[in-house]
GROMACS .gro file of N, CA and C in nm:
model
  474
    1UNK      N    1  18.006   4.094   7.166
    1UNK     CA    2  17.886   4.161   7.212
    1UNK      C    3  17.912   4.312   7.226
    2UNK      N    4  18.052   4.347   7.263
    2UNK     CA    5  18.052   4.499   7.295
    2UNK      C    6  18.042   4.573   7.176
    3UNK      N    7  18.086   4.461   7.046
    3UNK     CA    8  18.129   4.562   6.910
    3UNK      C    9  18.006   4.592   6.870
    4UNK      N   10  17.869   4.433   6.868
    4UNK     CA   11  17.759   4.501   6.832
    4UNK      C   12  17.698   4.576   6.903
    5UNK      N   13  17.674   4.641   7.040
    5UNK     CA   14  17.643   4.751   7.130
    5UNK      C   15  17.746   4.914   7.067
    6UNK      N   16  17.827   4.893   7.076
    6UNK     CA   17  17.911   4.994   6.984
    6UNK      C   18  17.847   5.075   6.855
    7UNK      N   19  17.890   4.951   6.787
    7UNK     CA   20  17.817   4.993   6.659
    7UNK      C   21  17.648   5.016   6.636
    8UNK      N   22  17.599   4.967   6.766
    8UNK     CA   23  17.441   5.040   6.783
    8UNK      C   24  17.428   5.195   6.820
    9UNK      N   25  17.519   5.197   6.866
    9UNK     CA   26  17.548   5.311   6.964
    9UNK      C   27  17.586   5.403   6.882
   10UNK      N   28  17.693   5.391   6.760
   10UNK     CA   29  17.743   5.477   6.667
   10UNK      C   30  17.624   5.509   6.561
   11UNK      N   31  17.592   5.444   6.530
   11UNK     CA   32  17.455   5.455   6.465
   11UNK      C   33  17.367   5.552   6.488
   12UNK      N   34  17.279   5.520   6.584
   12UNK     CA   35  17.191   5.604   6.692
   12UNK      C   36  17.121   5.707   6.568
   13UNK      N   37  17.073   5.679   6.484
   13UNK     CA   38  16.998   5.731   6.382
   13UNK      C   39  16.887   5.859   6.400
   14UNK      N   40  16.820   5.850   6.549
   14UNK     CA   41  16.781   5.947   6.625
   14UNK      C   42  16.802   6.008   6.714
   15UNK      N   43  16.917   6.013   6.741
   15UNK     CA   44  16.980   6.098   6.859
   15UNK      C   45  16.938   6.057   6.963
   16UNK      N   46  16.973   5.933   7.003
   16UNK     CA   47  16.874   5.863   7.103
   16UNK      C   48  17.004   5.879   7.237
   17UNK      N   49  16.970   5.934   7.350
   17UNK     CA   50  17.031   5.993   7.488
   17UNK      C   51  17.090   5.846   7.529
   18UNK      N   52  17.206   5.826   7.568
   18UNK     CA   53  17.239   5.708   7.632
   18UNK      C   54  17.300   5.726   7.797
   19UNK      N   55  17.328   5.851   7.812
   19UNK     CA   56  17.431   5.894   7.927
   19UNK      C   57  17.326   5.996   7.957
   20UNK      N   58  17.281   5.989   8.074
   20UNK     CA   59  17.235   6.127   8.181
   20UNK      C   60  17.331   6.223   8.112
   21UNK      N   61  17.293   6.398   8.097
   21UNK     CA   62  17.360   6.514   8.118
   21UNK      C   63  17.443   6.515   8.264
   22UNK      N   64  17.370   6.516   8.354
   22UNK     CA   65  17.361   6.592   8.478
   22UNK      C   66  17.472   6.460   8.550
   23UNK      N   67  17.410   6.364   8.529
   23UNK     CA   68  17.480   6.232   8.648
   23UNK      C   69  17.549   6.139   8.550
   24UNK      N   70  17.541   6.150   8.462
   24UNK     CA   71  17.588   6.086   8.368
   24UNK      C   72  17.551   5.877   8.378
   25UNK      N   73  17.445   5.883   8.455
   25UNK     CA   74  17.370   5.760   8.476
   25UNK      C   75  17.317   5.719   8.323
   26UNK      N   76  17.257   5.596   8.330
   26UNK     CA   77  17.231   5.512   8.262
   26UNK      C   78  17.035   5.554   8.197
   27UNK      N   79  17.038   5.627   8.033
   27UNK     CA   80  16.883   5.671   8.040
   27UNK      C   81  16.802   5.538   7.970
   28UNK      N   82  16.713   5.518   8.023
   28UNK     CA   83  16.603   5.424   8.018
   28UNK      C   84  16.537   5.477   7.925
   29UNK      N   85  16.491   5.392   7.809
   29UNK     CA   86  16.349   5.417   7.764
   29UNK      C   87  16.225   5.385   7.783
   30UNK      N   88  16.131   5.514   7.775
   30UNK     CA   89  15.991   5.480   7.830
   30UNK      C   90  15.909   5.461   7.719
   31UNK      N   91  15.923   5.520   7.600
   31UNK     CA   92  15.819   5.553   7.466
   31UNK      C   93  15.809   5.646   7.457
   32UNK      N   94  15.825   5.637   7.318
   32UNK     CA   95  15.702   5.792   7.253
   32UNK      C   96  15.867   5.861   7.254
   33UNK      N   97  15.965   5.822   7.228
   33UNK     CA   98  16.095   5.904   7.248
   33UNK      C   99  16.118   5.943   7.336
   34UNK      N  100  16.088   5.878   7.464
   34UNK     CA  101  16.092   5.968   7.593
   34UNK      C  102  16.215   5.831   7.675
   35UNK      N  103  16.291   5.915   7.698
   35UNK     CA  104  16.359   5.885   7.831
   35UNK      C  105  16.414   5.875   7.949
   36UNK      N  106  16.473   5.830   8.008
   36UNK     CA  107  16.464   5.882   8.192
   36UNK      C  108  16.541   5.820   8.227
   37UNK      N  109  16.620   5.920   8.305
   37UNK     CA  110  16.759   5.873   8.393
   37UNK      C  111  16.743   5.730   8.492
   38UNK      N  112  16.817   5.703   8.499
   38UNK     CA  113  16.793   5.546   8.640
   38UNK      C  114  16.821   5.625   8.788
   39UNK      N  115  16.942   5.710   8.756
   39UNK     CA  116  16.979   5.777   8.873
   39UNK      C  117  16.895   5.868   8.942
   40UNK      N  118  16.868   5.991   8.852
   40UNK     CA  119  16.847   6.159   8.893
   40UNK      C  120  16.709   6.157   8.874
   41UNK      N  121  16.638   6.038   8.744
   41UNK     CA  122  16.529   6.098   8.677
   41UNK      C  123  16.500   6.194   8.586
   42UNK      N  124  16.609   6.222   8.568
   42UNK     CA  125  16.611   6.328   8.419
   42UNK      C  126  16.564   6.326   8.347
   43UNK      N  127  16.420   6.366   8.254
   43UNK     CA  128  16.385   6.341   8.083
   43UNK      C  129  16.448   6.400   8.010
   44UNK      N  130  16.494   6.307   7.897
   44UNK     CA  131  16.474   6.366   7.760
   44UNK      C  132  16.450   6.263   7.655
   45UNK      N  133  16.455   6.356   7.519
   45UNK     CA  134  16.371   6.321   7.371
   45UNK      C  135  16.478   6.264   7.313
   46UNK      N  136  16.432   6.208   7.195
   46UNK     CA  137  16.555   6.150   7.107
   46UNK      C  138  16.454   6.240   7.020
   47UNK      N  139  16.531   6.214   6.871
   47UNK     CA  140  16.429   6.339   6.781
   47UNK      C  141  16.290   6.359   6.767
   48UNK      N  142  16.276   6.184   6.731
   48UNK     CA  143  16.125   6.174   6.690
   48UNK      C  144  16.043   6.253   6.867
   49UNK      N  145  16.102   6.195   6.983
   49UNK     CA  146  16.034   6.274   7.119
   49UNK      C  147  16.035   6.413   7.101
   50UNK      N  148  16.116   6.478   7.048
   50UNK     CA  149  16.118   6.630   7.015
   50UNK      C  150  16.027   6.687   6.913
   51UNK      N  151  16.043   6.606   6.795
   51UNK     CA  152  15.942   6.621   6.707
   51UNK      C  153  15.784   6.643   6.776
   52UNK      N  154  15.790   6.529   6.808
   52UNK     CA  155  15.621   6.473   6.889
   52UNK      C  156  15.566   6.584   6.989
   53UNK      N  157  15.699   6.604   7.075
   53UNK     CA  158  15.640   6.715   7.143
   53UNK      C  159  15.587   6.870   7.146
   54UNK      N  160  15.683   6.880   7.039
   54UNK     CA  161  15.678   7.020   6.937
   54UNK      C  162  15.529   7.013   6.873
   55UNK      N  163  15.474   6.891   6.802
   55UNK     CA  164  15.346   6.900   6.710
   55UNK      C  165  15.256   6.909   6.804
   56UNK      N  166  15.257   6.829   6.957
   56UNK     CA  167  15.178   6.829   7.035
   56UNK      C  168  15.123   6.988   7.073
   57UNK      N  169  15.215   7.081   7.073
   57UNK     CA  170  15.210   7.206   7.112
   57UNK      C  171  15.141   7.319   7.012
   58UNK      N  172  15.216   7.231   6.886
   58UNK     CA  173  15.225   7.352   6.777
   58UNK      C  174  15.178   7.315   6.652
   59UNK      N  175  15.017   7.243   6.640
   59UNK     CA  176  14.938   7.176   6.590
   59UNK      C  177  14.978   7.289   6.442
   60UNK      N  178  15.025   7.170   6.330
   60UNK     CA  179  14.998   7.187   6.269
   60UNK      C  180  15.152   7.316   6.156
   61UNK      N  181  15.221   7.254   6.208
   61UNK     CA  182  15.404   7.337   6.211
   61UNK      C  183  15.438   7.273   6.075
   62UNK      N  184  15.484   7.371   6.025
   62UNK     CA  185  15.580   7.293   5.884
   62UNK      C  186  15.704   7.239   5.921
   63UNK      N  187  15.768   7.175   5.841
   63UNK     CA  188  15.917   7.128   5.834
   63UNK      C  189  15.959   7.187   5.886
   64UNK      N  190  16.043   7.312   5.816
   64UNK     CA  191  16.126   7.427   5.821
   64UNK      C  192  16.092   7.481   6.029
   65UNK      N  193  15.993   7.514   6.056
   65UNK     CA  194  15.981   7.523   6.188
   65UNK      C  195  15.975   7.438   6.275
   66UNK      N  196  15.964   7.347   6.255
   66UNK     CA  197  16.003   7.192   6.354
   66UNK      C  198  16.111   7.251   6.333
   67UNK      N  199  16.231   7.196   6.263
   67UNK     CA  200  16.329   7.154   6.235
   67UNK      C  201  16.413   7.251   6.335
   68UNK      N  202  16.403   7.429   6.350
   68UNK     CA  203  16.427   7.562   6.355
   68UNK      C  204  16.418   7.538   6.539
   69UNK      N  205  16.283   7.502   6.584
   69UNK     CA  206  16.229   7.457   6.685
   69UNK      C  207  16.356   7.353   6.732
   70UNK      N  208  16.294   7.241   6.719
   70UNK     CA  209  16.375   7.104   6.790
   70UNK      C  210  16.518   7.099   6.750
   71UNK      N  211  16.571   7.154   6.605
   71UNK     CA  212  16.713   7.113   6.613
   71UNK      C  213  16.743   6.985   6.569
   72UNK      N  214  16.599   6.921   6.499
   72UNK     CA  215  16.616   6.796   6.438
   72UNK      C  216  16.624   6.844   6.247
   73UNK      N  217  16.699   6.764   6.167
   73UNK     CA  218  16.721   6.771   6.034
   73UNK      C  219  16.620   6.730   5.985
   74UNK      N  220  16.579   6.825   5.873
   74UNK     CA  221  16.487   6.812   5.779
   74UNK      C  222  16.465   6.686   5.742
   75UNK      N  223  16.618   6.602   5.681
   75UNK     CA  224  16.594   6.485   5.652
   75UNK      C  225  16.557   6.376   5.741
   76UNK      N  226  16.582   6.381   5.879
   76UNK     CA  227  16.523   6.274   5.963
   76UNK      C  228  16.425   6.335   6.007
   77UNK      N  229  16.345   6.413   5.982
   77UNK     CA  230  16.170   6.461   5.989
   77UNK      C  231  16.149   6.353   5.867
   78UNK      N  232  16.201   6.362   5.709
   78UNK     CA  233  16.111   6.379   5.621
   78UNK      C  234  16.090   6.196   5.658
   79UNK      N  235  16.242   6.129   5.730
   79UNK     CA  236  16.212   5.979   5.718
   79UNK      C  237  16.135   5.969   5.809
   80UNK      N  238  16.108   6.048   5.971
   80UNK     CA  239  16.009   6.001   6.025
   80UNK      C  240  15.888   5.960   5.928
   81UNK      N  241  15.856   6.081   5.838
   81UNK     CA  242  15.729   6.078   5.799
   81UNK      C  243  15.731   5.967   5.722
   82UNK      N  244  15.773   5.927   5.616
   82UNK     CA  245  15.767   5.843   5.544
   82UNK      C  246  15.780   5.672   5.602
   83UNK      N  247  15.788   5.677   5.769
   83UNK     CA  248  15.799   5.562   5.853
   83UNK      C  249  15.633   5.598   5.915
   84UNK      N  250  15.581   5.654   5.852
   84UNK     CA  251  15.383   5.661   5.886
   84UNK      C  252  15.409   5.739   6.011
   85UNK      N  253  15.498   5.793   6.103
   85UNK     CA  254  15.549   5.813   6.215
   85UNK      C  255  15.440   5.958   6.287
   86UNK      N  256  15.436   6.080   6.115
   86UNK     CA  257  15.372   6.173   6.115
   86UNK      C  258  15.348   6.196   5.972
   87UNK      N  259  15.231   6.323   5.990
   87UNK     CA  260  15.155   6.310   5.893
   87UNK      C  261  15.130   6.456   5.845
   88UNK      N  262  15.167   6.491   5.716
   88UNK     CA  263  15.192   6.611   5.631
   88UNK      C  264  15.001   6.679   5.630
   89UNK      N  265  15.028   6.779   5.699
   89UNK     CA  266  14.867   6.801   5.679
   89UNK      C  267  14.870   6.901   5.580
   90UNK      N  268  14.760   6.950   5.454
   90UNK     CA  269  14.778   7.027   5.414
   90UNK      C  270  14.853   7.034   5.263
   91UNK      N  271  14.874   6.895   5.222
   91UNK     CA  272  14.994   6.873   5.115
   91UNK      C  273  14.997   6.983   4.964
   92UNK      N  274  14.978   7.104   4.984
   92UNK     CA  275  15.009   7.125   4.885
   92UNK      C  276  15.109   7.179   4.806
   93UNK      N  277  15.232   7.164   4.846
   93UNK     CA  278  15.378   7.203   4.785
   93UNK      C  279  15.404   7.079   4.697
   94UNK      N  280  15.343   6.972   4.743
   94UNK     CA  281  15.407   6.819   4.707
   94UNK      C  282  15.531   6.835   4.801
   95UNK      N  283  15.517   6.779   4.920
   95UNK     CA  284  15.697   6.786   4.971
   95UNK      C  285  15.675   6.616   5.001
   96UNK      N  286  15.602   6.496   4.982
   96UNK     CA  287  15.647   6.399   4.962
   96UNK      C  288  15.554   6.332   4.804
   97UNK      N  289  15.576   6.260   4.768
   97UNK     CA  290  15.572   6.195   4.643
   97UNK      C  291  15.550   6.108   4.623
   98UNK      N  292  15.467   6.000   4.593
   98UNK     CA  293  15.477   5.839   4.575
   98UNK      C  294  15.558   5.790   4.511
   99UNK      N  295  15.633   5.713   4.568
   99UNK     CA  296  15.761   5.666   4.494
   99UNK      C  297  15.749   5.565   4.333
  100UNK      N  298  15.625   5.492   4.353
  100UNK     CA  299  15.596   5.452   4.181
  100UNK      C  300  15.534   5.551   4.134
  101UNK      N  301  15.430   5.592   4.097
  101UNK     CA  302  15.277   5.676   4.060
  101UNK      C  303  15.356   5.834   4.043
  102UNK      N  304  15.362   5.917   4.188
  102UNK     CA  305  15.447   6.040   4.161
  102UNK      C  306  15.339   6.102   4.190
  103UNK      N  307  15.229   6.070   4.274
  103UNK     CA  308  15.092   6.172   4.302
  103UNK      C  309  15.144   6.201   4.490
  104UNK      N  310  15.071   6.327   4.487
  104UNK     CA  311  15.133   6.379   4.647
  104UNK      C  312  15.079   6.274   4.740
  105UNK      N  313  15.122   6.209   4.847
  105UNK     CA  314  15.078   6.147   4.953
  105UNK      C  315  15.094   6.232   5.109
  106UNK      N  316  15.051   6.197   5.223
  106UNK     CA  317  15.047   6.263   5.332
  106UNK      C  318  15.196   6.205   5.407
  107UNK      N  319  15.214   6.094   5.393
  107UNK     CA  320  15.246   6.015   5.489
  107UNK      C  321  15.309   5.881   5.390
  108UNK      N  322  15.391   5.790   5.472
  108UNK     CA  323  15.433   5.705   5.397
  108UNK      C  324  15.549   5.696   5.271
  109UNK      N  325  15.527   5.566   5.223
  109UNK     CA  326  15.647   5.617   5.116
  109UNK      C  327  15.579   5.576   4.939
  110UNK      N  328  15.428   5.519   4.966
  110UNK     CA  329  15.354   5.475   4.834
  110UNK      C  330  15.217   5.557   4.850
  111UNK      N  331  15.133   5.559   4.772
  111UNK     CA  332  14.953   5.603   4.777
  111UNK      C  333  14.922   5.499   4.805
  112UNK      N  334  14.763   5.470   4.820
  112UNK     CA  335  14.671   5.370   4.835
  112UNK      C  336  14.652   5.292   4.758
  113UNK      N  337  14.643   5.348   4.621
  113UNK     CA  338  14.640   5.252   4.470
  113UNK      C  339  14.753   5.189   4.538
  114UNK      N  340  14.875   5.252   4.483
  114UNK     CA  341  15.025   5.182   4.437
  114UNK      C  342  15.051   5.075   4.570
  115UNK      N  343  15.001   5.111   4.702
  115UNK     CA  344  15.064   5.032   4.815
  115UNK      C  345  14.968   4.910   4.777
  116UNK      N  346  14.833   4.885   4.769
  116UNK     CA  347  14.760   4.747   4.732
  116UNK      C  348  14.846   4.704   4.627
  117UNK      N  349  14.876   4.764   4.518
  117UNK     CA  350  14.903   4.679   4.392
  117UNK      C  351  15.040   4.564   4.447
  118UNK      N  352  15.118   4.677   4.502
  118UNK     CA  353  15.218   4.659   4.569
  118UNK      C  354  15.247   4.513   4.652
  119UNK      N  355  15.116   4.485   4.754
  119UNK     CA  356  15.088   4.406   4.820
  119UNK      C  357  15.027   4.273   4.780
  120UNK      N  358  14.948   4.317   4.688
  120UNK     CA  359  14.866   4.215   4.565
  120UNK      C  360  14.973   4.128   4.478
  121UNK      N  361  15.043   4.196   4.447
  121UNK     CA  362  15.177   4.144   4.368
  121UNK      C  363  15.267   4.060   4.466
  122UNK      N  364  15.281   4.108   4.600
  122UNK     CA  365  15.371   4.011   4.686
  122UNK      C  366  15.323   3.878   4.728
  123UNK      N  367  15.161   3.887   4.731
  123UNK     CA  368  15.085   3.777   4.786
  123UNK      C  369  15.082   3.701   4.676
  124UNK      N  370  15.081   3.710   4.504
  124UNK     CA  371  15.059   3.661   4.423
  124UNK      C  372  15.192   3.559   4.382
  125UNK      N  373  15.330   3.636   4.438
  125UNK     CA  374  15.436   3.566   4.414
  125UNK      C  375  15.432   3.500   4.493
  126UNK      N  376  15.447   3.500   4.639
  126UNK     CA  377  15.388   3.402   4.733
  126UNK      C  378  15.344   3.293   4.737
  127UNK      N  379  15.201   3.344   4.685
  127UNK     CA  380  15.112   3.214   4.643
  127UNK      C  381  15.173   3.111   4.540
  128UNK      N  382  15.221   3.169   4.432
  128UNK     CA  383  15.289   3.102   4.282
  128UNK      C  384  15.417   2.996   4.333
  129UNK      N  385  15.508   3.062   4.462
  129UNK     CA  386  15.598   3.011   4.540
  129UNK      C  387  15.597   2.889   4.611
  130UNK      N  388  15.496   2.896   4.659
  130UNK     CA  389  15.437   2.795   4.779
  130UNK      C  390  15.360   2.711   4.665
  131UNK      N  391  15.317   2.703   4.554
  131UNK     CA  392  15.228   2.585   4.483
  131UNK      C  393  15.369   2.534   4.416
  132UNK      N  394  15.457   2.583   4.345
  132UNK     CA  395  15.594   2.554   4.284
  132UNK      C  396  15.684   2.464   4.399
  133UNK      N  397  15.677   2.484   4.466
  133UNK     CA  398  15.716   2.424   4.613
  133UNK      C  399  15.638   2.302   4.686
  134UNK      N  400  15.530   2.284   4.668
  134UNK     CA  401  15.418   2.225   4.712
  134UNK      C  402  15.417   2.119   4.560
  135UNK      N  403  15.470   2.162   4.451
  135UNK     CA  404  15.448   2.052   4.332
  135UNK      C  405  15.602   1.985   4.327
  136UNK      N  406  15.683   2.028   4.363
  136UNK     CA  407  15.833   1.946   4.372
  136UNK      C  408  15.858   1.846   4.448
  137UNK      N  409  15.755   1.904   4.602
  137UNK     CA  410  15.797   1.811   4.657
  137UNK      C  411  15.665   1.653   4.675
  138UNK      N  412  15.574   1.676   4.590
  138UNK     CA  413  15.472   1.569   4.606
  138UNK      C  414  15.476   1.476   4.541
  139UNK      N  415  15.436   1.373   4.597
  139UNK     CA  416  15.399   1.239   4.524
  139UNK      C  417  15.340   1.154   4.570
  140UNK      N  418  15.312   1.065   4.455
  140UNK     CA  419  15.194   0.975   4.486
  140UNK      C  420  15.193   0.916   4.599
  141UNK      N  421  15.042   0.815   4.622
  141UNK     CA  422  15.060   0.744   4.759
  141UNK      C  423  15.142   0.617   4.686
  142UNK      N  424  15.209   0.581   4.818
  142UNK     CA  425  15.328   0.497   4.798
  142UNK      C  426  15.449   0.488   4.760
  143UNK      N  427  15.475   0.594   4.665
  143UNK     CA  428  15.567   0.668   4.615
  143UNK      C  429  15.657   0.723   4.697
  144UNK      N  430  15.825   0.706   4.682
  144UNK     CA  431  15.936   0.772   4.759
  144UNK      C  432  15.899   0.767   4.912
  145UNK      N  433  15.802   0.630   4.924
  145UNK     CA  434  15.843   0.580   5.061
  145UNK      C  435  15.979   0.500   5.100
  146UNK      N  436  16.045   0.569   5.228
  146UNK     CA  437  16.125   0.483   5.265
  146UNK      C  438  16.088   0.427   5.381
  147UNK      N  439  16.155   0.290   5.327
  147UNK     CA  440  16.133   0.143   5.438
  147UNK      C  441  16.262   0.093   5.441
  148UNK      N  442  16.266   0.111   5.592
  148UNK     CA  443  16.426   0.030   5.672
  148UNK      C  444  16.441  -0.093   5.668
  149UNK      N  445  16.450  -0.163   5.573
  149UNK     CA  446  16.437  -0.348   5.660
  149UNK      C  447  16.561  -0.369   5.695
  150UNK      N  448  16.509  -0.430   5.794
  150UNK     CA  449  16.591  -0.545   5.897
  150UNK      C  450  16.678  -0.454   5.961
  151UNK      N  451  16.647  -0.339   6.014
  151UNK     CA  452  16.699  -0.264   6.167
  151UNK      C  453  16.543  -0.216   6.229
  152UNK      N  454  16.618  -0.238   6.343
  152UNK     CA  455  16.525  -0.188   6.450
  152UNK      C  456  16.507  -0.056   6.464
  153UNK      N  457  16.363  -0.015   6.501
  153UNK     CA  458  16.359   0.110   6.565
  153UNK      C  459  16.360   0.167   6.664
  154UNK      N  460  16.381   0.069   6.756
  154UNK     CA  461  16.351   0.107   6.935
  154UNK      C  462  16.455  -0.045   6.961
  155UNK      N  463  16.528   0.021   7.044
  155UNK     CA  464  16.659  -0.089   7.101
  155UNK      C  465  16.611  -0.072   7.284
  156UNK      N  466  16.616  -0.184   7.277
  156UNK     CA  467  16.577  -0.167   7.503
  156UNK      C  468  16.709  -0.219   7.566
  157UNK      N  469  16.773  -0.128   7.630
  157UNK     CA  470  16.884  -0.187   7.684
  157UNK      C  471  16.907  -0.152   7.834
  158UNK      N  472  16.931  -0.281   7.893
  158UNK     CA  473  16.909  -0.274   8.014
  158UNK      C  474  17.044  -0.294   8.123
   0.00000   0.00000   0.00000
């Protein structure tokens, strides 16, 4: 148990606070990247909370000034965004891309076309899955019945 807490811990993909600064107590999470001491009450952000709080302020900030701002990497902005997390207003550099198609998107990691087709295609294998599955295992009535003779099914012992 400690190795997988460890290795959560090493991870920590957003700079997520585990130790108070000040008391070095135990920080709680509340949401929204926000956390809080058990001890002192201390807040702080993990990135995406820094991020969030920064846009809250500064409606409408590019990358480059978040990033300058909070001290969070370009690249874990660009995955927030592409986790629907936040949303590119304004797209016209192309700074994200649809990963099939290649047309600018806001947000995400597909467009609207490509994410249905996307989805249409999973439900279709699905479906094809479950009837392929549903035909192996059927048969007729009477068919690949099993019948126990001559044991009991219920023993009463007293």
């Amino acid at each position: 148990m400690k190795e997988e807490m460890e290795k959560i811990l090493r991870k920590n993909a957003l700079n997520r606070p585990t130790l108070c600064k000040s008391c070095e107590g135990i920080m709680v999470y509340c949401g929204l990247g926000e956390y809080r001491c058990e001890e002192c009450g201390l807040t702080e952000f993990d990135d995406y909370g820094k991020v969030r709080d920064y846009l809250e302020h500064h409606h409408g900030a590019n990358v480059a000034e978040i990033s300058d701002a909070t001290g969070v990497t370009h690249k874990s902005i660009r995955d927030m965004i592409k986790e629907n997390r936040f949303e590119v207003i304004d797209n016209r550099g192309g700074y994200l891309r649809c990963e099939l198609c290649g047309t600018n998107i806001n947000s995400g990691r597909l467009c609207h076309e490509c994410e249905l087709l996307f989805h249409r295609k999973v439900e279709a294998e699905a479906r094809n899955e479950r009837l392929r599955g549903r035909n192996k295992n059927m048969s007729g009535f009477g068919e690949n019945t099993r019948v126990d003779k001559g044991t009991k099914r219920f023993t009463r012992e007293r």
